[in-house]
XYZ file of C-alpha atoms in Angstrom:
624
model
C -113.487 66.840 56.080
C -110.532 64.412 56.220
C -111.907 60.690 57.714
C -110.413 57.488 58.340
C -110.945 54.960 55.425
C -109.745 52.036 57.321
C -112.798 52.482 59.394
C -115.291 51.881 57.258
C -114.784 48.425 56.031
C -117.246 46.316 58.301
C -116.369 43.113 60.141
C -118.680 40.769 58.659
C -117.213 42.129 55.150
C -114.011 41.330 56.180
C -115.033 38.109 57.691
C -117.172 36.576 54.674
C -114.345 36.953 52.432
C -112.660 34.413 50.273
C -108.815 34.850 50.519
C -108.804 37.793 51.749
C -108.433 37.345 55.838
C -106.182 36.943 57.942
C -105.434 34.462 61.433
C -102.925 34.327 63.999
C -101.118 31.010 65.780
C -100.272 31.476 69.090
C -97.927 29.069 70.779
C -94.792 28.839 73.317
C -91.184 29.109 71.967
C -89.773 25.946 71.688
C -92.642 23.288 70.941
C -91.991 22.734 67.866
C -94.806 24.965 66.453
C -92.598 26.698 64.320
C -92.443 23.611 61.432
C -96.566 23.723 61.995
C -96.605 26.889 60.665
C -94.702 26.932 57.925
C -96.171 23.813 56.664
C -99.283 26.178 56.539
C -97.129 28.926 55.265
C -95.608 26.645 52.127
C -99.712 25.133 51.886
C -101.267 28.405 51.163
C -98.554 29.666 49.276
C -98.607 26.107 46.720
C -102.116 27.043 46.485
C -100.854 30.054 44.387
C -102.579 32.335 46.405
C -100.679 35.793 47.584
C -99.443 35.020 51.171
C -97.451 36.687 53.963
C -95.846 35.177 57.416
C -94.687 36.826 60.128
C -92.770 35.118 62.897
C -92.750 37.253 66.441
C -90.844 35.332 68.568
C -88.964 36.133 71.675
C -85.121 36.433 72.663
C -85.052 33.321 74.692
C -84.223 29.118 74.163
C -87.865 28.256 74.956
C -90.694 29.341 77.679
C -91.950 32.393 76.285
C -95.031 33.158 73.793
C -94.232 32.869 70.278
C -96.935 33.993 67.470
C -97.485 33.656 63.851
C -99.499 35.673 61.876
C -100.896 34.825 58.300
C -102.451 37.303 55.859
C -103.950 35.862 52.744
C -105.452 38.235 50.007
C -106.314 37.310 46.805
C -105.572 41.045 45.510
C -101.811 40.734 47.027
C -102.258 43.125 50.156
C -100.415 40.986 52.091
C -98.064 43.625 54.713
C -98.699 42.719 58.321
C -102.038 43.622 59.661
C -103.869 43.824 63.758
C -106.884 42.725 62.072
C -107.464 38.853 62.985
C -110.374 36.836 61.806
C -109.071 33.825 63.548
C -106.801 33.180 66.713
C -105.390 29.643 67.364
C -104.964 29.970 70.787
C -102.372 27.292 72.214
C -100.943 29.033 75.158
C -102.958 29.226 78.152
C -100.332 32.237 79.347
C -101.660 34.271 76.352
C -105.516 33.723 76.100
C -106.605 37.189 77.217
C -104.432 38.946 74.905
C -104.864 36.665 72.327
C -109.165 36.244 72.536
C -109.033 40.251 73.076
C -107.354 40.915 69.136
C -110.006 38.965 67.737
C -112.288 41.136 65.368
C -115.999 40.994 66.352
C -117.530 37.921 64.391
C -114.188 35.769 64.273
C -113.316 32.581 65.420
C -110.581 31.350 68.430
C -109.460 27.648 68.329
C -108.219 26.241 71.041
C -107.394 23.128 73.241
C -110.886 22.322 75.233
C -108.707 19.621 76.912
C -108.999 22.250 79.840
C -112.617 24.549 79.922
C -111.712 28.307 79.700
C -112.400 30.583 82.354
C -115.830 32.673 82.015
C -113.931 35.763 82.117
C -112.271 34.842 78.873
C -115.675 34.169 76.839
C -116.809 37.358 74.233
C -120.186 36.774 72.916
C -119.467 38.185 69.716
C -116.591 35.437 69.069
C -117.304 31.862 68.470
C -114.895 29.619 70.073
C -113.698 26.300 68.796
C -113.185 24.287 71.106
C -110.481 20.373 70.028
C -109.066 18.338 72.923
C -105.975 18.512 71.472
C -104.064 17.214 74.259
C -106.461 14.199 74.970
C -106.167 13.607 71.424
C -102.352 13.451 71.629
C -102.026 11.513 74.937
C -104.533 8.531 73.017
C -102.782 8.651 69.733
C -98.819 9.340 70.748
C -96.593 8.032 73.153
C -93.941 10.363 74.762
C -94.657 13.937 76.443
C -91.826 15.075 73.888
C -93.715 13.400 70.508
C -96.930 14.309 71.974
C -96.110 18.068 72.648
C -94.958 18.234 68.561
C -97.224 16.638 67.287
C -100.348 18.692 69.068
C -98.990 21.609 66.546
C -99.419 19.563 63.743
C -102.732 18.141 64.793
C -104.715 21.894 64.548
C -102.848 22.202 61.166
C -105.440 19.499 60.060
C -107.935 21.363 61.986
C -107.250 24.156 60.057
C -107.256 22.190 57.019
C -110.397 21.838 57.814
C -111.917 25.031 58.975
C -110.147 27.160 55.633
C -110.323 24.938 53.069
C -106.759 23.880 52.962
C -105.883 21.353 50.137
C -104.943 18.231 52.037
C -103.261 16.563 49.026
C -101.027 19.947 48.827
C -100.295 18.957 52.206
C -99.486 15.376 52.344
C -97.744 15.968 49.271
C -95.818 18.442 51.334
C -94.824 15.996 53.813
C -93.653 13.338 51.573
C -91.334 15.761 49.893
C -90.362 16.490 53.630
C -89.960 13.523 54.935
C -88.567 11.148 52.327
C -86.210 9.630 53.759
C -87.857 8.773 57.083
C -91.245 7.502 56.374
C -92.032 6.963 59.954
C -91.771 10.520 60.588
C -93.911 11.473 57.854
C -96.757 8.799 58.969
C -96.718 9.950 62.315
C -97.157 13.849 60.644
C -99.763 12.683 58.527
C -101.685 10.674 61.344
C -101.641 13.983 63.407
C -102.833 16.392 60.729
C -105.413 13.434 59.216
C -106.612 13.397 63.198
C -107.142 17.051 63.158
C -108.769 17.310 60.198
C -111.518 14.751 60.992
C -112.480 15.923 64.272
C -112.979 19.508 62.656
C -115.387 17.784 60.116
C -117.229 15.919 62.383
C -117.996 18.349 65.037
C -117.836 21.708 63.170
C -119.563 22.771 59.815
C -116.405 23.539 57.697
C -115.190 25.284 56.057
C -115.846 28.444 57.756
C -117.043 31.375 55.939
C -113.520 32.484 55.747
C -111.889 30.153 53.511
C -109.144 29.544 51.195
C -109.531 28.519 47.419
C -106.846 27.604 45.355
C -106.427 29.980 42.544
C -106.916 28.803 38.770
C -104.281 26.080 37.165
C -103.156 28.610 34.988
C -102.582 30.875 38.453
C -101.131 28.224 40.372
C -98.856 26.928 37.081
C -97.902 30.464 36.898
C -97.643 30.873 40.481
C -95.094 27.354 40.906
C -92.741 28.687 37.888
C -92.174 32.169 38.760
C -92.856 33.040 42.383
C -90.841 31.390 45.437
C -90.695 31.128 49.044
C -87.666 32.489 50.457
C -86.193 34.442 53.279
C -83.916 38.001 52.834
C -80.923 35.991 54.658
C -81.235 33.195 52.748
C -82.054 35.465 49.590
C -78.857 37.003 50.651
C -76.259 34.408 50.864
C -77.105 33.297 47.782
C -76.267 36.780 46.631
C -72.738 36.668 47.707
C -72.648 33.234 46.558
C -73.447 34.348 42.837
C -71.335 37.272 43.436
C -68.074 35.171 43.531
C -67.473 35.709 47.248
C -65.001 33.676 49.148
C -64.166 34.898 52.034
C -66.925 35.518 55.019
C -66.381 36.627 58.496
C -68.300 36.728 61.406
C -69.665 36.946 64.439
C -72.857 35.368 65.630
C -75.587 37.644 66.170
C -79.618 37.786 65.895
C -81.169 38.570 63.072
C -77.819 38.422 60.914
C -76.604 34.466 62.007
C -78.862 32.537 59.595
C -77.025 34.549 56.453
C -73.451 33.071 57.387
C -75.400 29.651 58.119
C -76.504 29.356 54.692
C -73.645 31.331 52.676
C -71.387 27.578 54.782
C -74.276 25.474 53.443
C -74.237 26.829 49.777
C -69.969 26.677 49.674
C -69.692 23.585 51.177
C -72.101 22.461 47.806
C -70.329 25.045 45.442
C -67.339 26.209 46.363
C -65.632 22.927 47.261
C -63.814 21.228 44.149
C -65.171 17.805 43.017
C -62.575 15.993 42.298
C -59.842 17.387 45.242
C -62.343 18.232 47.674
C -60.219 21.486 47.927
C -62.295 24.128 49.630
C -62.412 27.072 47.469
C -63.457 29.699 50.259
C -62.289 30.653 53.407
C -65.520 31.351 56.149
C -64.507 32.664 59.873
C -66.478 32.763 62.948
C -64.150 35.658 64.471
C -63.873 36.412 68.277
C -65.722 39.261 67.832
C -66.966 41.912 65.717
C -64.151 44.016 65.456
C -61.673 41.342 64.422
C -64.262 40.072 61.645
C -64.468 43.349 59.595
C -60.302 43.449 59.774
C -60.389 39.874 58.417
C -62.483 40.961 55.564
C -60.348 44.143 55.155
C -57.458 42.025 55.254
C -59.273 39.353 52.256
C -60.376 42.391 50.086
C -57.061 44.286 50.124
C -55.794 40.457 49.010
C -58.444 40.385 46.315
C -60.809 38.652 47.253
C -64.628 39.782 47.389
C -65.109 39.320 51.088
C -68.245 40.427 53.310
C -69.217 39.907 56.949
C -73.091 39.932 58.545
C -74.464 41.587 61.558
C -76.679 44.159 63.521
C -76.471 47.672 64.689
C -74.379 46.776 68.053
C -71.871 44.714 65.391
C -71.900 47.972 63.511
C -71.130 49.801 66.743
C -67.827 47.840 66.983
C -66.599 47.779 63.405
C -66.458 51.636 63.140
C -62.692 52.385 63.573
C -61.765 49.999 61.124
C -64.605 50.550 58.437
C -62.777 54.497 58.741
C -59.978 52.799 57.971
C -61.568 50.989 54.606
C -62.731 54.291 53.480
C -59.091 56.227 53.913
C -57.349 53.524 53.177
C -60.414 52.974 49.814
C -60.060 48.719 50.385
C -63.464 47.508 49.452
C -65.535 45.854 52.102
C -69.218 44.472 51.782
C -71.310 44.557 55.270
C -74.846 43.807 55.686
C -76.579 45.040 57.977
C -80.087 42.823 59.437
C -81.320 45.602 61.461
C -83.344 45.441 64.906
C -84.707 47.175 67.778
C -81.792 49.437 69.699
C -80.133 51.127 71.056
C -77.930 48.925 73.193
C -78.333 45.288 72.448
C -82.390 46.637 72.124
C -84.948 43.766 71.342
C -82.714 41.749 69.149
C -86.000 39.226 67.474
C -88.013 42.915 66.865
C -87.609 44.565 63.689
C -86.423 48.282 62.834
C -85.035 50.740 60.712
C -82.645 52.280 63.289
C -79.180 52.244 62.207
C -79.390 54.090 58.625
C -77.452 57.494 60.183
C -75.139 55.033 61.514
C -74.299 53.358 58.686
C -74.469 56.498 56.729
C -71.926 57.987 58.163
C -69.964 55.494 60.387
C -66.874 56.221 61.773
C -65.328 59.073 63.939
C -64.142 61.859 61.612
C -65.616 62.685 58.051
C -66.874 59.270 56.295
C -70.101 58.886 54.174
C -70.146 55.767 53.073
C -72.550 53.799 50.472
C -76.014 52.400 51.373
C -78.390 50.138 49.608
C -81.684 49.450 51.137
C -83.232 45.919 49.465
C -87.749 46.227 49.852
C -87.387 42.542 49.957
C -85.669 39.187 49.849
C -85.273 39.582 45.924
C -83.655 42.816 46.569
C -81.635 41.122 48.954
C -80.447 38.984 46.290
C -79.575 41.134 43.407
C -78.452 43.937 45.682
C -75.943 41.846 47.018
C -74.457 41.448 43.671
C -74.539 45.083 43.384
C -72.905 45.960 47.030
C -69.617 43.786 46.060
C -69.374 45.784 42.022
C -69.999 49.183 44.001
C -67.117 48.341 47.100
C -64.804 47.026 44.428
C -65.546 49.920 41.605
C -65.740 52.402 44.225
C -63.102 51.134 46.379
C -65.109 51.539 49.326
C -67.365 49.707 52.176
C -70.471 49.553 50.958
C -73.720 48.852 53.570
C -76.750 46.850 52.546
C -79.146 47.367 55.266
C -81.872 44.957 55.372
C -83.806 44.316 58.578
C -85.562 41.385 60.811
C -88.575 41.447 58.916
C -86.789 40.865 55.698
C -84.333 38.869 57.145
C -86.109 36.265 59.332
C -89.497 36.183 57.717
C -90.957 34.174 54.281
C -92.047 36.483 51.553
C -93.276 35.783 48.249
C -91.220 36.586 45.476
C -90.662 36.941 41.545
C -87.804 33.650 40.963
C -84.728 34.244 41.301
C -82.785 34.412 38.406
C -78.859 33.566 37.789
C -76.984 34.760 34.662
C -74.069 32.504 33.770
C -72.803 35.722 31.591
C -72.653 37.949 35.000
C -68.896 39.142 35.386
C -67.994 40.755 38.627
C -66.790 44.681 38.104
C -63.578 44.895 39.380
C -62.868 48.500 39.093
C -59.724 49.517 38.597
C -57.256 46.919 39.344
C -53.722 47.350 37.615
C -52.623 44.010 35.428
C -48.981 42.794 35.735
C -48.512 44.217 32.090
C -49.824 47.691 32.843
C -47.678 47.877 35.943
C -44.741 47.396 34.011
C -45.529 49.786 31.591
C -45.850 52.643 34.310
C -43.157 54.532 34.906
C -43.785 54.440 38.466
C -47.147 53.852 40.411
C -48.588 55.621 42.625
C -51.597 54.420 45.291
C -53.832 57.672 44.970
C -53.022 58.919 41.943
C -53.827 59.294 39.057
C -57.765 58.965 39.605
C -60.181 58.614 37.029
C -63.154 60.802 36.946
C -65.480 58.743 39.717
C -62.799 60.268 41.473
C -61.051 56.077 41.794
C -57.466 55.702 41.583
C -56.589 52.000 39.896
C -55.359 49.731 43.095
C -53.055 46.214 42.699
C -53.385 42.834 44.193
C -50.174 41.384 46.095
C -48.042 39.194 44.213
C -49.434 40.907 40.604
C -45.657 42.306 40.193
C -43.104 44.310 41.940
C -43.767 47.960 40.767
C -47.362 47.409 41.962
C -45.803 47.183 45.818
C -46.696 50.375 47.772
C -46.632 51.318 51.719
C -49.296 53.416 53.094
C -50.798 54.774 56.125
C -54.473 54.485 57.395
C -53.850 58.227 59.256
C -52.543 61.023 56.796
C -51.349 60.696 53.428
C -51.227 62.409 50.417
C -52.118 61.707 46.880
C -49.158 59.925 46.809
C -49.752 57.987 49.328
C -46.664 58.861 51.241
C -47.008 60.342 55.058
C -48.226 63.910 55.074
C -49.731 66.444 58.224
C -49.673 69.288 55.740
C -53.359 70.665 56.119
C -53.390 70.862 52.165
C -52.426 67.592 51.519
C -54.800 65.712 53.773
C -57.367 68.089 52.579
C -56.637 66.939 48.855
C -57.077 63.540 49.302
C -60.770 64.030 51.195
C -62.235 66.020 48.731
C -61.480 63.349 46.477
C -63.125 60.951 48.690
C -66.065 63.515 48.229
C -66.074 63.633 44.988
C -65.901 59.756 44.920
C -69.039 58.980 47.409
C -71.021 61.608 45.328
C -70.185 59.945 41.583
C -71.297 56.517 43.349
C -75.119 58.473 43.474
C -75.530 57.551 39.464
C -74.500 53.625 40.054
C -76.657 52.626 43.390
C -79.875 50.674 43.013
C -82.404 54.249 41.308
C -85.307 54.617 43.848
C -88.754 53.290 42.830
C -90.702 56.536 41.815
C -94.508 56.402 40.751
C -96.684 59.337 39.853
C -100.368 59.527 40.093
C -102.777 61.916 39.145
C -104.056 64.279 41.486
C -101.282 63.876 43.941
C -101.585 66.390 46.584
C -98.589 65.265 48.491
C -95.550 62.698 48.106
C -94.598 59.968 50.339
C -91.625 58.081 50.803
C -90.401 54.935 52.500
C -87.507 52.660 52.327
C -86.853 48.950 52.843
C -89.685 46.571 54.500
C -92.136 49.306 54.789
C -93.205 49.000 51.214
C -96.272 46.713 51.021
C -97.951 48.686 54.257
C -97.125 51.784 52.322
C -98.254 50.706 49.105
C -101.479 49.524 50.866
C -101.927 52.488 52.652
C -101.631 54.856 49.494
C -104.368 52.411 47.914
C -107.028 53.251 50.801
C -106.471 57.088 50.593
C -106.528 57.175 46.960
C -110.056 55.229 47.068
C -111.044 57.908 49.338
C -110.103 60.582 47.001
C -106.590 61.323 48.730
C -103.944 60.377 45.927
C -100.046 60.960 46.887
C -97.381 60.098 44.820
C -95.012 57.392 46.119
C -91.114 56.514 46.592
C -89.023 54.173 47.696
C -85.305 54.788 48.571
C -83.373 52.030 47.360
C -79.600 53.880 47.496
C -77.296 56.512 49.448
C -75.808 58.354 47.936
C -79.753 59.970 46.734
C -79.656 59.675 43.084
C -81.060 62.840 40.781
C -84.751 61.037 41.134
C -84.861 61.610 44.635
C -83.871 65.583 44.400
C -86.576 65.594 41.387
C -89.711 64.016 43.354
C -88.807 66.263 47.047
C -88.373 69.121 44.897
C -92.384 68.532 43.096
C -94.111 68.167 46.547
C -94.848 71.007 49.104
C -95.837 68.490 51.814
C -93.763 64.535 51.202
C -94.398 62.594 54.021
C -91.426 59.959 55.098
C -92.546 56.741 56.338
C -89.565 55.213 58.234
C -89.566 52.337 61.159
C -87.746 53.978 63.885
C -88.602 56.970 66.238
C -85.756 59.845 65.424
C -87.203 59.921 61.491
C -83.780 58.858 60.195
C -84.125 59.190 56.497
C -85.668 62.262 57.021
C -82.706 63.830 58.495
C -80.821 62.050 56.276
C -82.854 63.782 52.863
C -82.361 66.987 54.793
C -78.587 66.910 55.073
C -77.780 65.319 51.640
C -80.420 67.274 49.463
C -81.590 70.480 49.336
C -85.409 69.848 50.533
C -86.249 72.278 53.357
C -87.008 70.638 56.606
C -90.332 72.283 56.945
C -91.629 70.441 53.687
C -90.998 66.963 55.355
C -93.207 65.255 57.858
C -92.506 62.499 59.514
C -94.340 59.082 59.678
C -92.718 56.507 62.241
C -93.363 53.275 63.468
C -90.763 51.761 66.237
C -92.778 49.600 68.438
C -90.527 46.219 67.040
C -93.404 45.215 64.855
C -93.605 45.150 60.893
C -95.470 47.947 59.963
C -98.989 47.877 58.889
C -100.909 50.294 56.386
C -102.669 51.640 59.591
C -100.395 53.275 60.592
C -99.508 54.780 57.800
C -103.254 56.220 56.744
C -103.642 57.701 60.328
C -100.289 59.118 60.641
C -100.903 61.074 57.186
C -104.604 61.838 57.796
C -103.971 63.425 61.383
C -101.393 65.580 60.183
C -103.454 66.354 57.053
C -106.020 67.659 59.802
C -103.542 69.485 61.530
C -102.458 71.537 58.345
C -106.234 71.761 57.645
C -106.991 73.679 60.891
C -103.763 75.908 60.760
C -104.848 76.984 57.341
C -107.959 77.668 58.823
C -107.102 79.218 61.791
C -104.653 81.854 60.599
């Protein structure tokens, strides 16, 4: 019989853990708790012990419940979990909810300025009760200073409680607050407050605790690991690319990668000595008019990219058909969230892959690369702008909110002075003159790419061309062969790109019984997930998608499993249908596993998802 292995791990094993736990700060949007919890965040994480954050926040200014959850463990399980030791409970709004996800045996902190209602109270919870308020109002003047600095009081609190290292964390402030020493003594005042109150009126630390890892763990920890979002991840991508044109319009969860891309030119792509801005970066009216601008840049020769989310997607489509027919590169990320419509735009999902797949009216299949994380993000960048330009082609890298918006821990990023963009086939002035004549379309190599020429490179490279029909000439055509020519070339082209995206992450383990497969953010819960069935003697194989076109891998691992299961964050199962139309796996041999609720995914899901419909297989074998 099949059972649930996430069931048997009690709570007082859970509890009495040493990294390996996991607590979750409740606030309201807009207080200011937001630099609390990354100080605790960057804390752990110095520490050198594995670490994950994730920020839910709402769609508003300010008003509305924000949370923070941290998951520590020492063994580096660190994908989002429901299972909370600890709740720091700082919004009144929120107590029931937040008291009521506490695991039997944990902890809730809160501000005893105000009693709690009996109805609140769980006997098999303690609660932790710190005037924070009172201790505010004696110690700070100003409702505004007062309201920030009660966030960074419980961070000493918690300090406390887990067994923070407080010298990590005034170190931590110093660093932040250099150059305004009153601000860091009024941060450090706050947090030392915290801190003592816990130690005089609780017995700390609690039996769920923190403990830095070994010097030669933390040493190894500071040189190779960092702290870094996928937006941030992925400006510097373009950055390091040799992009130099951006355009944009602003829209949640994409903003923040156009915010940092101006930050990192206005340090690196602005000459020295002239001050001469070497990059041109657009906040567009809308949408539509950005991708244009960065047709407009790449058909110039420049690598050029814009940012945005599935309704931004929704308005580029006529003109990203035009890219492809017209085969002018074009790099566009995609930070997925919740849709359709404008949807739940601070939730993540995974819901615009068949969107992106094949946007555009007519027949378009473009190229997709799916970064796990905000290294991927990185060094897929650099990939996306060497596939658009080699292929000629937009090319999609489709990250999501979770990725995006959220700090993950990372291997270092690492930047090769010898990197030289591929330019694909771009005609030199002394090649053009050697041609005869040239021709847009023709001749192509065999990716199926004809070469292309930059403006001003030299007369005979001049050509005049239509985004509707041509031929392989280039020259106006509605002869039903000719158009048909030129798009099975751009077949043949979109299916040579399958041996040049990112390969997908295939590992085999003995005594699979099934496969699984996931793409993007859903990695850690999956890898998780595959860890708890395999210790209760259910092994599967795993992969992760990483590229569309599906490289020869991916027809290889559907092709060795009667039953793969496809673990996918959105509700239509996407990638499934999107293995079913571009491979030849049968339909029946796929099952779906899907998570849309806005939330990161947790290995949960994933183990009860698979064991149900392992049960339901069970019984129809038995039953027929």
């Amino acid at each position: 019989m099949l059972h649930d292995p996430l069931g048997e791990t009690s709570a007082a094993a859970r509890r009495d853990s040493v990294n390996r736990f996991a607590f979750k700060l409740a606030n309201v949007n807009g207080t200011g708790s937001a630099s609390a919890n990354g100080l605790l965040m960057q804390a752990i994480f110095r520490m050198g012990i594995p670490v994950s954050g994730k920020n839910l926040f709402p769609s508003n200014i300010q008003g509305l419940p924000t949370w923070y959850e941290i998951r520590v463990d020492r063994d580096g399980r660190t994908a989002r979990t429901d299972r909370f030791d600890l709740m720091v409970a700082m919004n009144a709004e929120t107590y029931a909810r937040d008291i009521d996800e506490v695991q039997p045996g944990g902890w809730v902190l809160f501000d005893s300025s105000w009693p709690l209602k009996p109805t609140l109270l769980r006997s098999d919870v303690t609660f932790l009760g710190v005037p924070y308020a009172a201790i505010c109002a004696e110690s700070f003047g100003g409702v505004r200073e007062r309201t920030l600095m009660k966030n960074i009081v419980y961070v000493g609190t918690l300090a406390a409680l887990l067994d923070i290292d407080m010298d990590v964390i005034e170190g931590m402030l110093a660093e932040k607050f250099a150059a305004k020493p009153k601000l860091e003594a009024s941060n450090t005042k706050a947090i030392r407050l915290g801190y003592e109150y816990a130690q005089a009126h609780f017995s700390c630390p609690l039996p769920i605790r923190l403990e830095a890892m070994g010097p030669e763990a933390r040493a190894r920890a500071a040189a190779d690991a960092i702290l870094i979002t996928g937006n941030t991840a992925t400006a510097l991508g373009a950055l390091y690319a040799g992009a130099t044109v951006a355009a944009w319009y602003p829209i949640t969860p994409s903003t923040s990668i156009l915010d940092a891309f101006t930050e990192l030119c206005e340090e690196y792509r602005v000459d020295p000595e002239t001050k001469e801005r070497r990059c041109c970066i657009i906040q567009a009216e809308d949408e539509l008019a950005a991708i244009g601008m960065v047709i407009g840049a790449a058909w110039a020769g420049a690598r050029a990219f814009t940012a945005t989310s599935g309704p931004g997607i929704s308005l580029m489509t006529e003109l990203i058909g035009l890219a492809y027919y017209a085969e002018i590169p074009a790099v566009i990320v995609d930070v997925q969230r919740v849709g359709p419509s404008t949807g739940m735009p601070t939730r993540t999902q995974q819901g615009d892959i068949l969107l992106c797949a094949y946007a555009s009216h007519g027949d378009t299949k473009h190229v997709l690369l799916f970064p796990g994380d905000p290294g991927e993000c990185f060094h897929f960048m650099v990939r996306a702008f060497d596939l658009a330009e080699r292929f000629q082609t937009p090319v999609f890298m489709l990250s999501d909110l979770d990725i995006g918006m959220n700090d993950w821990v990372v291997p270092r990023l690492t930047w090769d002075d010898a990197y030289r963009p591929d330019r694909g086939r771009v005609l030199s002035k002394e090649e053009l003159e050697a041609l005869p004549r040239y021709y847009r379309y023709s001749p192509e190599d065999w990716q199926g790419v004809a070469a292309r020429t930059l403006p001003g490179t030299s007369p005979k490279g001049a050509f005049f061309t239509r985004g509707s029909g041509h031929n392989k000439l280039g020259g106006y055509t509605e002869l039903p062969d000719e158009y048909q020519e030129v798009m099975d070339r751009l077949a043949r082209k979109h299916w040579t790109a399958r041996n040049f995206v990112p390969p997908a992450v295939v590992e085999t383990r003995p005594g699979a019984s099934f496969g699984v497969i996931t793409v993007g953010s859903c990695d850690l819960a999956v890898r998780e997930a595959l860890s708890e069935l395999a210790a209760n003697g259910l092994a599967g194989d795993y992969m992760r998608v990483r590229g569309f076109p599906f490289g020869p891998e991916v027809e290889s691992f559907l092709r060795r499993h009667d039953r793969t299961f496809v673990v996918e964050q959105n509700r239509d199962g996407q990638m499934r249908s999107l293995l079913t139309l571009e491979t030849g796996a049968a339909k029946s041999r796929l099952f779906s596993v899907r998570a849309y609720g806005g939330l990161p995914l947790q290995a949960g899901q994933v183990v009860r998802s698979i064991l149900r419909q392992l049960r339901e297989t069970e019984q129809a074998v038995r039953s027929a």
